[in-house]
XYZ file of C-alpha atoms in Angstrom:
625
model
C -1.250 -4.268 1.300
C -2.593 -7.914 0.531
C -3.921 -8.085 -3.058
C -7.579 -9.261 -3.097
C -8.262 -12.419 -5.744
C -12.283 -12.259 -7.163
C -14.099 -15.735 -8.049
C -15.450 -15.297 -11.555
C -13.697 -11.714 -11.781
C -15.305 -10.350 -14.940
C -12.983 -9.229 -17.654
C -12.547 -5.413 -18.235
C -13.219 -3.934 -21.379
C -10.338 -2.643 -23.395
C -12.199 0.164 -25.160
C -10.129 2.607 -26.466
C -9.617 5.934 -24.959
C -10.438 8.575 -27.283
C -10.344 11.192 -24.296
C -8.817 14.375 -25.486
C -5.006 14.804 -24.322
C -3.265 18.078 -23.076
C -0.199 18.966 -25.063
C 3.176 17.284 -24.664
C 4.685 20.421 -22.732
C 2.213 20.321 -19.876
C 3.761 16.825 -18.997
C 7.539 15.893 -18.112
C 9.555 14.466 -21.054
C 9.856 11.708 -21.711
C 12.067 11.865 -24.208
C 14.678 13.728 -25.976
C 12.275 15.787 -28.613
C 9.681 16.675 -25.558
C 12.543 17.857 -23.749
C 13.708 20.112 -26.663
C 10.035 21.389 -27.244
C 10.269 22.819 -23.535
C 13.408 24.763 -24.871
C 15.655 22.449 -22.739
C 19.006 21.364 -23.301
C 20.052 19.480 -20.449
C 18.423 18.067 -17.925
C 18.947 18.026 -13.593
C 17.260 14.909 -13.044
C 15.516 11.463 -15.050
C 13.291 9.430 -13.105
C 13.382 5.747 -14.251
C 9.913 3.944 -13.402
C 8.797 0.353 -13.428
C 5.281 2.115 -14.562
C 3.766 3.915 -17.314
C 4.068 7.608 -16.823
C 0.625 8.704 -15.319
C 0.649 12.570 -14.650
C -1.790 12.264 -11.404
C -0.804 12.492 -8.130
C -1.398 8.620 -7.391
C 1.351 7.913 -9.329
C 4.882 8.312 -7.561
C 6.992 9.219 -10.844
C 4.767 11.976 -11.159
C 4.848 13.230 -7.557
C 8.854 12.848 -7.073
C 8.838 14.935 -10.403
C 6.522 17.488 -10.254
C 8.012 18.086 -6.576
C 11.495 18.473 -8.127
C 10.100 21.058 -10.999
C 8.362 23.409 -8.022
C 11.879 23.191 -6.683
C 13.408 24.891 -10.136
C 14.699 21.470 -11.590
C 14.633 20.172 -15.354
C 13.202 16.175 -14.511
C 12.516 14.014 -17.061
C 10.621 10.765 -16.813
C 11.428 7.688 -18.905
C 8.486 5.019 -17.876
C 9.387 1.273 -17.848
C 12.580 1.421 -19.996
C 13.824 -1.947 -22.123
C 16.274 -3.429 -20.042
C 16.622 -6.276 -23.042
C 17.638 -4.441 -26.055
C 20.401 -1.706 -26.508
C 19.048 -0.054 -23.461
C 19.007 3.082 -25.375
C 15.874 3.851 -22.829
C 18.997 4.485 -20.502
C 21.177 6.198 -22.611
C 18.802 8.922 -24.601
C 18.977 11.891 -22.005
C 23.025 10.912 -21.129
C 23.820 11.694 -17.605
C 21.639 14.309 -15.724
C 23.355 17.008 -13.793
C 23.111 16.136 -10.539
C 21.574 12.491 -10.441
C 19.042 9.567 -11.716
C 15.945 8.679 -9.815
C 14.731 4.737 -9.909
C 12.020 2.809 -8.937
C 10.187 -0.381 -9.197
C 7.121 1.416 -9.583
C 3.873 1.686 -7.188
C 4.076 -1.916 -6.343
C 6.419 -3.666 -5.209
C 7.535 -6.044 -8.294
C 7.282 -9.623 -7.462
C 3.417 -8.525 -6.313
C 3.297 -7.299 -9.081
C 4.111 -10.047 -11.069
C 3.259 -13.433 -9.175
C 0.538 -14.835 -7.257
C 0.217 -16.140 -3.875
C 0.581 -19.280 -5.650
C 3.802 -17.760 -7.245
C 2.252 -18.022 -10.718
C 3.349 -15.100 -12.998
C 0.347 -12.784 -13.531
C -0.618 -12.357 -17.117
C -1.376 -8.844 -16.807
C -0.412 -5.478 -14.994
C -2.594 -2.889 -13.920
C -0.104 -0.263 -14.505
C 1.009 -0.823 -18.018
C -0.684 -0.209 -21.120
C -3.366 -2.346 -22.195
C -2.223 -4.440 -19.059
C 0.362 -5.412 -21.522
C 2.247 -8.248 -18.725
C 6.659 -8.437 -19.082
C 6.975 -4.601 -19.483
C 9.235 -4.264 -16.242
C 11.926 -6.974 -14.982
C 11.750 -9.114 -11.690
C 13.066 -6.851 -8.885
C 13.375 -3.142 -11.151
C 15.331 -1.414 -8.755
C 18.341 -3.964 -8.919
C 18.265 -3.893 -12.658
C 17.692 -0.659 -13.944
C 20.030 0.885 -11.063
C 22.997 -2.205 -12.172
C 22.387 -0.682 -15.719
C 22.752 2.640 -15.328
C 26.184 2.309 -12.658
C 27.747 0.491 -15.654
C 26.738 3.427 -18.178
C 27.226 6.050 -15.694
C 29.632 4.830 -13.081
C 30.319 8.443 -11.981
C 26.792 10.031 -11.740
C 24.590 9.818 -8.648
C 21.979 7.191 -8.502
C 18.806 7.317 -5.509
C 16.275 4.175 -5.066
C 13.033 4.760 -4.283
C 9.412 3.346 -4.127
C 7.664 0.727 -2.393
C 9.828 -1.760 -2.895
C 13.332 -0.148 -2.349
C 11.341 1.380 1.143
C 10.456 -2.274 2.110
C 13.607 -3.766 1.240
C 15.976 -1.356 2.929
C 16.886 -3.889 5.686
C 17.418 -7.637 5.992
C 14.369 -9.422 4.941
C 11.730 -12.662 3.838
C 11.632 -12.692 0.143
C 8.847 -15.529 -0.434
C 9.162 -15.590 -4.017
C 12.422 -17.133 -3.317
C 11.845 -18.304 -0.402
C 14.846 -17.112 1.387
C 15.864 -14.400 3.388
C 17.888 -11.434 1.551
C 20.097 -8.346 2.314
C 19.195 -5.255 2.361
C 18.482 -4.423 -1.053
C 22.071 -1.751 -0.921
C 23.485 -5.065 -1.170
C 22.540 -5.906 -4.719
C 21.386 -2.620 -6.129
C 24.224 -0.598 -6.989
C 22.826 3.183 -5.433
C 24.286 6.046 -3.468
C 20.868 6.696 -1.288
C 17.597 4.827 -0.774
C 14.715 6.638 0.401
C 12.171 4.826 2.183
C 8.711 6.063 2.879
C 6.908 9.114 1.027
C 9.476 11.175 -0.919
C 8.947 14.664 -1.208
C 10.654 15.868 1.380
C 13.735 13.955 1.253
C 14.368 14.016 -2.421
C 14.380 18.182 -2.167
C 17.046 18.285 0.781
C 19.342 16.032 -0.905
C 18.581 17.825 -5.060
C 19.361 21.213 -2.807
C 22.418 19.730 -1.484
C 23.811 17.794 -4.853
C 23.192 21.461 -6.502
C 25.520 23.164 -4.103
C 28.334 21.224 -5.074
C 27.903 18.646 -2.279
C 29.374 15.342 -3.123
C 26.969 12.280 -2.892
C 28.808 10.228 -0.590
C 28.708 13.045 2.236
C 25.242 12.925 2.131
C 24.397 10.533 5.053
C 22.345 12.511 7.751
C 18.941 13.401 5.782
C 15.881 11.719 6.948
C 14.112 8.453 5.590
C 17.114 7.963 3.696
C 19.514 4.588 3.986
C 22.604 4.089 2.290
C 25.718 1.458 2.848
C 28.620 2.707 4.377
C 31.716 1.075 6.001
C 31.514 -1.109 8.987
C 33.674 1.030 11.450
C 31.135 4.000 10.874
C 28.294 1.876 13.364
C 28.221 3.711 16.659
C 27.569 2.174 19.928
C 23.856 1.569 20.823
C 22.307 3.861 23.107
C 19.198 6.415 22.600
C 19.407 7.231 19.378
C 21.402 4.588 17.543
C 19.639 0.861 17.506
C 21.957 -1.747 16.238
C 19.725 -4.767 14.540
C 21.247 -8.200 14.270
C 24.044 -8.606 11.939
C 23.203 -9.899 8.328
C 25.427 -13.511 9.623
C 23.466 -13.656 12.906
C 19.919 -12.795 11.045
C 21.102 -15.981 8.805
C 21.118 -18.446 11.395
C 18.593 -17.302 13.710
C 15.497 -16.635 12.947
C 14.406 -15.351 15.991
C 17.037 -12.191 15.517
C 15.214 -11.633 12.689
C 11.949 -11.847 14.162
C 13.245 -9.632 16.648
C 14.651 -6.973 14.273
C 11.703 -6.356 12.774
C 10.340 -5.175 15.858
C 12.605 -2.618 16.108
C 12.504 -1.615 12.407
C 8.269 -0.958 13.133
C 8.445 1.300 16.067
C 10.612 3.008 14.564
C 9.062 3.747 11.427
C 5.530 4.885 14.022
C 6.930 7.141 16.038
C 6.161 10.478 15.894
C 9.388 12.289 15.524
C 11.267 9.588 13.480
C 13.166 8.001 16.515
C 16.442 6.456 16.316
C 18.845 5.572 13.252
C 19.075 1.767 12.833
C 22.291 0.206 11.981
C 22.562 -3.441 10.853
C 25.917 -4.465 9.742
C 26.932 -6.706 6.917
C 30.923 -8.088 6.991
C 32.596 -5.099 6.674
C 30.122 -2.754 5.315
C 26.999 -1.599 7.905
C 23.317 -0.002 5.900
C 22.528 3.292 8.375
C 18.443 4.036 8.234
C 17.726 7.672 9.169
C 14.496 8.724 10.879
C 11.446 9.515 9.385
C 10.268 12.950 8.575
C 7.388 13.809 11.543
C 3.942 13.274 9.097
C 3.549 16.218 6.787
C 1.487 19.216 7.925
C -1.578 20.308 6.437
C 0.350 23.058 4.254
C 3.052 20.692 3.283
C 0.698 17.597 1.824
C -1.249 20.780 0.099
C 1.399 21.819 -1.256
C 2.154 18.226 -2.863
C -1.507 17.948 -4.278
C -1.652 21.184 -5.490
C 1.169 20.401 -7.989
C 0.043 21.317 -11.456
C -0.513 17.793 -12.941
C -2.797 16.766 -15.714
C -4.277 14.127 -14.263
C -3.923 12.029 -17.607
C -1.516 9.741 -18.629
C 1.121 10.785 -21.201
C -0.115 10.917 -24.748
C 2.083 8.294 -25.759
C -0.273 6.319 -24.293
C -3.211 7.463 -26.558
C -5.698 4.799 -28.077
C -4.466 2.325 -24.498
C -5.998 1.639 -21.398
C -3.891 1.593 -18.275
C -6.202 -0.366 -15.665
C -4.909 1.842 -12.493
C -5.765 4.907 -13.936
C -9.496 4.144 -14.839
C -9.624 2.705 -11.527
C -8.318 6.189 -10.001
C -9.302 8.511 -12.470
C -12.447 10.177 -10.710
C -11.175 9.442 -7.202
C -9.575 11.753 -5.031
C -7.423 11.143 -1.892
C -7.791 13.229 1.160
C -4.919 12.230 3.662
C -1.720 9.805 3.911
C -0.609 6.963 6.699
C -2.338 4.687 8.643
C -2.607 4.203 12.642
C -4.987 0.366 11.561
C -1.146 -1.417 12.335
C -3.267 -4.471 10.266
C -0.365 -7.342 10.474
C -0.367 -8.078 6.594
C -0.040 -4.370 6.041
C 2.621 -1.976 4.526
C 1.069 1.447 4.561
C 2.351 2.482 7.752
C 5.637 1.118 7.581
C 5.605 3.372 3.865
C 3.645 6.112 5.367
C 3.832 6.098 9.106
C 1.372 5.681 10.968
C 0.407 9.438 11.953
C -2.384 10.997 9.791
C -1.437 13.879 7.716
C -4.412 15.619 6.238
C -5.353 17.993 3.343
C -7.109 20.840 3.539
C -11.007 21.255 2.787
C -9.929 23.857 0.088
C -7.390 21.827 -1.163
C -9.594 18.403 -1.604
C -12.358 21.003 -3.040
C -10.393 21.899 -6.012
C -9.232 18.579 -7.343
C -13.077 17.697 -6.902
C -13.729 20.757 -9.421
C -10.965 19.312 -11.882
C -12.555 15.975 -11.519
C -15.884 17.387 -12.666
C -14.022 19.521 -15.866
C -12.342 16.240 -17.263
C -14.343 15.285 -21.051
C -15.787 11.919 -19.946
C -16.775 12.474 -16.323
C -20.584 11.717 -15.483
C -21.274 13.793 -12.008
C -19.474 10.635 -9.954
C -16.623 10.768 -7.622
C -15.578 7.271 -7.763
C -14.217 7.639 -4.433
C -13.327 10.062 -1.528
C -10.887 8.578 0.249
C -7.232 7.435 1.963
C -5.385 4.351 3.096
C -8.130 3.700 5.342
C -10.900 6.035 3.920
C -12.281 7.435 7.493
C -9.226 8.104 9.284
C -9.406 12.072 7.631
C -8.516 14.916 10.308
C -7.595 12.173 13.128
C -4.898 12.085 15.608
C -3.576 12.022 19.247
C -5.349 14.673 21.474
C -2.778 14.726 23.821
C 0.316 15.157 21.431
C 3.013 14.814 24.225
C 1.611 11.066 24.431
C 1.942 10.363 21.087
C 5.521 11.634 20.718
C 6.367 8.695 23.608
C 4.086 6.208 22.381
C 5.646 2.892 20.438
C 1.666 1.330 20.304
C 1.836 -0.369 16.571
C -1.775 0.083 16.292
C -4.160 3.172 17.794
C -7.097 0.705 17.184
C -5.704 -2.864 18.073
C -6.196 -4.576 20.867
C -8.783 -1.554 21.576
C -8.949 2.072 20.221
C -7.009 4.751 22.552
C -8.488 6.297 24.525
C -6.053 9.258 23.682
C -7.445 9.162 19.612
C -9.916 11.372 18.530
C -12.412 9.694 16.475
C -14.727 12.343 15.559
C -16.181 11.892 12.100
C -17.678 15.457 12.003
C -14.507 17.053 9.548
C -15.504 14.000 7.048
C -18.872 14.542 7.116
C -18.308 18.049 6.168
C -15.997 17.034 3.226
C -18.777 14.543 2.056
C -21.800 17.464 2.403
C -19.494 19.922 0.087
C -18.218 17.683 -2.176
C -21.735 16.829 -3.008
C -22.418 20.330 -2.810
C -20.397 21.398 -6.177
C -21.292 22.079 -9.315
C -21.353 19.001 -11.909
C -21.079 16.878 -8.686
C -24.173 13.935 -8.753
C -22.604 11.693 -5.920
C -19.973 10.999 -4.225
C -18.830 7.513 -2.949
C -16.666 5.766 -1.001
C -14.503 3.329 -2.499
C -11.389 2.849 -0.238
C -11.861 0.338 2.844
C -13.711 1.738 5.975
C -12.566 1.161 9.520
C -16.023 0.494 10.680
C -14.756 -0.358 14.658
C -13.256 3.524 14.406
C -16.617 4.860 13.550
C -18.370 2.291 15.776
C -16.067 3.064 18.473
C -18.178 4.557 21.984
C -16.048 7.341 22.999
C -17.633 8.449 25.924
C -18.618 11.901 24.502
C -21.720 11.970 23.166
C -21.692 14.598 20.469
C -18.774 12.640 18.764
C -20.608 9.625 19.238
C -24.004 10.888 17.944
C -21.774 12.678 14.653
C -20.312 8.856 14.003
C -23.449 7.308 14.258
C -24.692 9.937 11.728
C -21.533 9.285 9.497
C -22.769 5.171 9.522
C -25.953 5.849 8.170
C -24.505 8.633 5.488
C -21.636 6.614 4.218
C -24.261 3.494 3.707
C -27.207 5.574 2.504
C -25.591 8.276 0.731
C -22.130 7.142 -0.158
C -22.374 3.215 -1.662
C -22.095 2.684 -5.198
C -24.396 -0.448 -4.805
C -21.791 -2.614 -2.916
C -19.985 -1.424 0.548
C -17.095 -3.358 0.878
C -15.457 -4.222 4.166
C -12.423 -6.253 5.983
C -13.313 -8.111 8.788
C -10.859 -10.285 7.476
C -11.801 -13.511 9.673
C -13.826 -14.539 12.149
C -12.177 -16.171 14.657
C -10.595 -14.285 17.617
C -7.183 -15.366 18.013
C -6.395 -15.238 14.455
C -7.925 -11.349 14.529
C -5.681 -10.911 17.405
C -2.491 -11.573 15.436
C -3.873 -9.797 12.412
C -4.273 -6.650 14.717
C -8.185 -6.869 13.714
C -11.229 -6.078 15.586
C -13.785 -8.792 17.038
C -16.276 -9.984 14.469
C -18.599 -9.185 16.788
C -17.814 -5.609 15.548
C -18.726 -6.819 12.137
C -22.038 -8.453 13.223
C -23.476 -5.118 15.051
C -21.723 -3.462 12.021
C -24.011 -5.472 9.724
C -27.016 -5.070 11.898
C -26.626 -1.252 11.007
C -25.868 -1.762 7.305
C -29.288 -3.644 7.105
C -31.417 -1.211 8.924
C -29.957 1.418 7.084
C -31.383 -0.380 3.860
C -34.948 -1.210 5.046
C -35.425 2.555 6.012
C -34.069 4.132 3.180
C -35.559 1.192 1.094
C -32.279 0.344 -0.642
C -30.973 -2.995 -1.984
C -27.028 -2.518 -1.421
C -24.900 -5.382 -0.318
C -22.023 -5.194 2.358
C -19.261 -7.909 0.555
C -16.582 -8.407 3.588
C -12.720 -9.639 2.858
C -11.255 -12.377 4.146
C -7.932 -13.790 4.142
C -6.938 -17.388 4.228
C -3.118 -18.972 5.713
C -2.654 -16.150 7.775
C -0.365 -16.688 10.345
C -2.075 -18.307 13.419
C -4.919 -19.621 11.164
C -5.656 -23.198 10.576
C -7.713 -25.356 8.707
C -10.280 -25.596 11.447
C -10.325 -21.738 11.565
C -11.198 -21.503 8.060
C -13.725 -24.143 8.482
C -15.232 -22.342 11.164
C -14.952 -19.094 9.249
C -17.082 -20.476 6.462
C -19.855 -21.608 9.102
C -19.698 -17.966 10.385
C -20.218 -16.633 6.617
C -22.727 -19.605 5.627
C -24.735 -18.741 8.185
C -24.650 -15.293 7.472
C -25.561 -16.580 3.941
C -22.477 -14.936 2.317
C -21.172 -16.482 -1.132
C -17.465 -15.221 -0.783
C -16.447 -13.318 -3.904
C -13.273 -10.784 -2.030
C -10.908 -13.154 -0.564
C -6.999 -14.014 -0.573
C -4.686 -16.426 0.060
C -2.339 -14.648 2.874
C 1.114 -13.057 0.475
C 3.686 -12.520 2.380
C 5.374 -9.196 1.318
C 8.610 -7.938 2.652
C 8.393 -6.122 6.169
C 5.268 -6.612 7.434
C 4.963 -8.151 10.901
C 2.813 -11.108 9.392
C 6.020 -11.802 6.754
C 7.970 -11.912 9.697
C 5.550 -14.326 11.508
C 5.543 -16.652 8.360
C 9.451 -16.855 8.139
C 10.361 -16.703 11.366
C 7.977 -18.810 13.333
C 7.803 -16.360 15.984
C 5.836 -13.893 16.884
C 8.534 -10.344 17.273
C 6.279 -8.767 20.449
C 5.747 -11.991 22.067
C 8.395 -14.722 21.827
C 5.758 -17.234 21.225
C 5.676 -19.745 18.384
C 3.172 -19.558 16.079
C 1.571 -21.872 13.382
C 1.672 -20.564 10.082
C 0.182 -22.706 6.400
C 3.486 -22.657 4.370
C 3.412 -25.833 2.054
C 0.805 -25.141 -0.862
C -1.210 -28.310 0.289
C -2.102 -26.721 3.568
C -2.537 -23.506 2.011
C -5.122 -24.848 -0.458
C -6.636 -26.909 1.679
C -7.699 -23.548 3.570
C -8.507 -21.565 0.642
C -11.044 -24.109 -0.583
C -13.447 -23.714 2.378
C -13.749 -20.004 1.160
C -16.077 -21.463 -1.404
C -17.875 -24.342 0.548
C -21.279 -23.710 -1.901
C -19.376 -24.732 -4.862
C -19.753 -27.732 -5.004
C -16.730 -29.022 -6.685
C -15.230 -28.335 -3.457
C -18.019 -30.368 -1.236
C -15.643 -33.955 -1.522
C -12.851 -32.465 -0.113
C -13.993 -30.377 2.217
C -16.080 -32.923 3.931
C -13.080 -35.143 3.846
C -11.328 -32.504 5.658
C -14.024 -32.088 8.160
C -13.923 -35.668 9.709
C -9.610 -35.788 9.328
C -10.516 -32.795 11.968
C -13.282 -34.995 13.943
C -15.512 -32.074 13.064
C -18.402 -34.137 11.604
C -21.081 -31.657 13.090
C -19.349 -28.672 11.083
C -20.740 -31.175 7.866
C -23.847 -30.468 8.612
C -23.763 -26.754 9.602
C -22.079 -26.303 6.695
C -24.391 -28.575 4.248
C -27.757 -28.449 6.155
């Protein structure tokens, strides 16, 4: 997902955390002593994580792991090891019986570490005391390069978001070029792409039997590099993407492969297994897993974490825990298809729900942690009001290749009742210790807008509007409309800002009747593809006029595999053929960011320069009156 910039972002306070920990051998080890105090001498598996070792189930380490110990194996976690030193990080739990684990971490890296401007960061969320250089420039490559050399002859899987995005040729704007699949640089028997759980068991099961690594090549959401004779002829169920050589001298192939590599990743039952070739090795991508039932994603919540981060983080504060800690997340994937987006390439973009039971009881161990104060920070998802929705007619859905359920228009085939939600939100609030509950993830207000024809759904969303803004805001409701003018929406796979206008209408008469002074603070995006400096100039008339100062906005990022990326490198547009304009040099780029902020007026020169270089004069005085 794009990472949203703040103007005047106030600084957080690094207070220390004097919360009371649970004891060492209610977490994974993380080191050689923790593993002994569990009575251990060996262990099956180490995980090797860009992050700091959070034991909640937002945190991937902790998921792979905890998934792997319900399975009967010894994992041990060792969180952002020194790649600089002796790399005795690497070394201290020697080789694991049947293989190492590695990932970047929950982001991918170079997000992590660079702007849109590709300044390095000074901080990260996911390290202690946002403590900035504790993980290298592309993790995966490194740490998995380190450990072949120590271990040549022990098994080594990638995972994460950015060995998932990365698994196939690719934009990498950091370096502004386009790169291999990442089996091409990082040294590892399997990659596994998407959400892990189910993968990483099949092929731990199969390594335990005596199976040998390099026969493992048929389990799903898995890709691995094998020799070029192995790629089959295309028909049904093998696609064969433009060759790595072909990719690097026309862009259009790779425009077009990414096509492929998306409908693909959203169908229902997995689909086909994509081939792309490189000289005389070929990477195979096996389907996805169909979306997790309801017992199977309750299953993976249910694990028995702490919800804490390891006491060897005592006396720190790790930013994307506090901003989780009292949150709880109700379902995975994404059917939005946004164009800048990753989630449903990572998590397809079928809807897999928890249980109301389930959700219920990590609401009660919310409300028994030491510091909580009665408020669930948020009840939520990927897109926080897609809970409990899918296809009705699920033989359509199997067939379908649609990107987006909601873009051009919602489907008529999706069910968009908001009734299940409501009745998490009325039970939540319900419980025992339980003041309020909010709503911090983003809202798909078109979905609950949406007329469906049946009027008991439609009267049950127009209930869950006024709820959510009455009853679930924590003062400020934010939303994405993301621009305002129509053919840039259309590329971005977003509604009609009309939909945020009527959206708006409701938010306000919400307010006056329940007397309540909340604010609705939209996000925009500036350089995305199709966008151009009289677009953004327009888009600031739209928001002046809805007398909007601009605090959540960002200058478009592309990140690997997302059909925007693919638009910024290529040129093209992958569904269409056609060429689009995209801001790529950083004077065009700023020169659209600035209008975010028209009423500062350090900006005012410039931006009325702009205006008549456009022959725009009149948009002067809309803007300025």
């Amino acid at each position: 997902m794009q990472q949203r910039s703040q103007k005047n972002k106030p600084v957080q306070s690094q207070k220390e955390n004097h919360l009371p920990y649970p004891p060492l051998t209610d977490y994974l080890p993380t080191s050689v002593k923790e593993m002994k105090l569990l009575g251990w001498d060996y262990v099956d598996v180490v995980i090797f994580s860009g992050d700091a070792y959070v034991d909640h189930p937002s945190f991937a380490a902790a998921v792979i792991g905890r998934t792997l110990q319900k399975e009967g194996y010894r994992v041990a976690i060792v969180p952002q090891p020194n790649w600089q030193d002796d790399l005795r990080d690497f070394k201290k739990f020697g080789a694991p019986r049947l293989f190492f684990g590695v990932s970047a971490g929950a982001m991918d890296s170079m997000v992590n570490h660079y702007t849109a401007g590709r300044r390095k960061r000074s901080d990260d969320a996911y390290t202690p005391d946002a403590r900035h250089g504790m993980r290298p420039d592309y993790p995966t490559i490194v740490y998995s390069k380190i450990l072949r050399e120590l271990f040549p002859d022990t098994p080594i899987i990638a995972g994460g978001i950015e060995a998932s995005m990365r698994r196939v040729s690719h934009y990498d704007y950091w370096q502004d070029r386009l790169r291999p699949s990442i089996l091409l640089d990082a040294p590892v028997d399997l990659l596994i792409y998407g959400m892990g759980e189910k993968p990483i068991v099949e092929i731990a099961r199969r390594l335990s039997t005596g199976e040998q690594i390099k026969d493992i090549t048929d389990v799903r959401q898995t890709a691995m590099l094998l020799p070029s004779s192995s790629v089959p002829q295309p028909d049904k169920d093998n696609i064969l993407l433009s060759s790595w050589e072909k990719v690097g001298k026309d862009k259009r192939a790779q425009s077009a492969n990414f096509r492929h590599v998306e409908e693909q990743s959203n169908r229902m039952e997995g689909g086909a297994t994509i081939w792309q070739e490189y000289g005389n090795k070929a990477v195979k991508v096996n389907p996805m897993y169909p979306a997790m039932t309801t017992g199977e994603i309750d299953s993976s919540f249910d694990l028995p974490y702490t919800r804490m981060p390891h006491p060897r983080y005592k006396g720190k504060h790790i930013p994307a825990f506090e901003m989780i800690k009292f949150s709880v997340n109700m379902h995975r994937g994404c059917f939005g298809g946004c164009a800048f987006c990753t989630i449903s390439a990572h998590q397809g973009k079928f809807i897999a729900s928890r249980s109301k039971e389930s959700i219920l009881n990590e609401v009660k161990k919310v409300t028994h942690m030491p510091d909580f104060k009665g408020y669930i920070s948020d009840l939520g998802g990927p897109s926080a009001n897609m809970y409990g929705m899918g296809g009705k007619n699920k033989k359509a859905c199997a067939v379908c290749l649609r990107p987006s359920c909601l873009h051009p228009r919602p489907c008529p085939n999706l069910n968009t009742d908001h009734g299940p939600l409501l009745d998490i939100y009325h039970s939540v609030d319900s419980l025992q210790g339980v003041k309020k509950s909010f709503i911090g993830s983003g809202v798909r207000y078109d979905l609950s807008m949406h007329p469906t024809g049946n009027a008991d759904t439609d009267r049950t969303n127009r209930i869950y509007n006024e709820e959510l803004i009455c009853r679930h805001v924590s003062g400020r409701l934010k939303v994405a409309p993301e621009h305002t003018e129509q053919h840039v929406l259309d590329i971005m796979r977003k509604p009609s800002f009309e939909q945020f206008y009527k959206f708006k209408d409701i938010f306000d008469r919400v307010n006056k009747k329940h007397d309540l002074n909340q604010q609705l603070i939209p996000y925009f995006i500036s350089s995305h593809p199709g966008c151009t400096e009289l677009d953004m100039a327009l888009l600031a008339c739209a928001t002046r006029d809805l007398n909007m100062h601009l605090e959540q906005v960002q200058d478009f990022t592309p990140t690997p595999m997302t059909l925007a990326t693919e638009i910024y490198y290529s040129g093209y547009h992958p569904y269409t053929g056609e060429k689009i304009f995209t801001a790529t040099r950083p004077e065009e780029k700023l020169a659209q960011r600035r209008f975010f902020f028209w009423y500062d007026r350090t900006y005012r020169p410039e931006i009325i320069k702009s205006l008549h270089r456009l022959h725009r004069p009149d948009l002067i005085k809309r803007l300025f009156k």
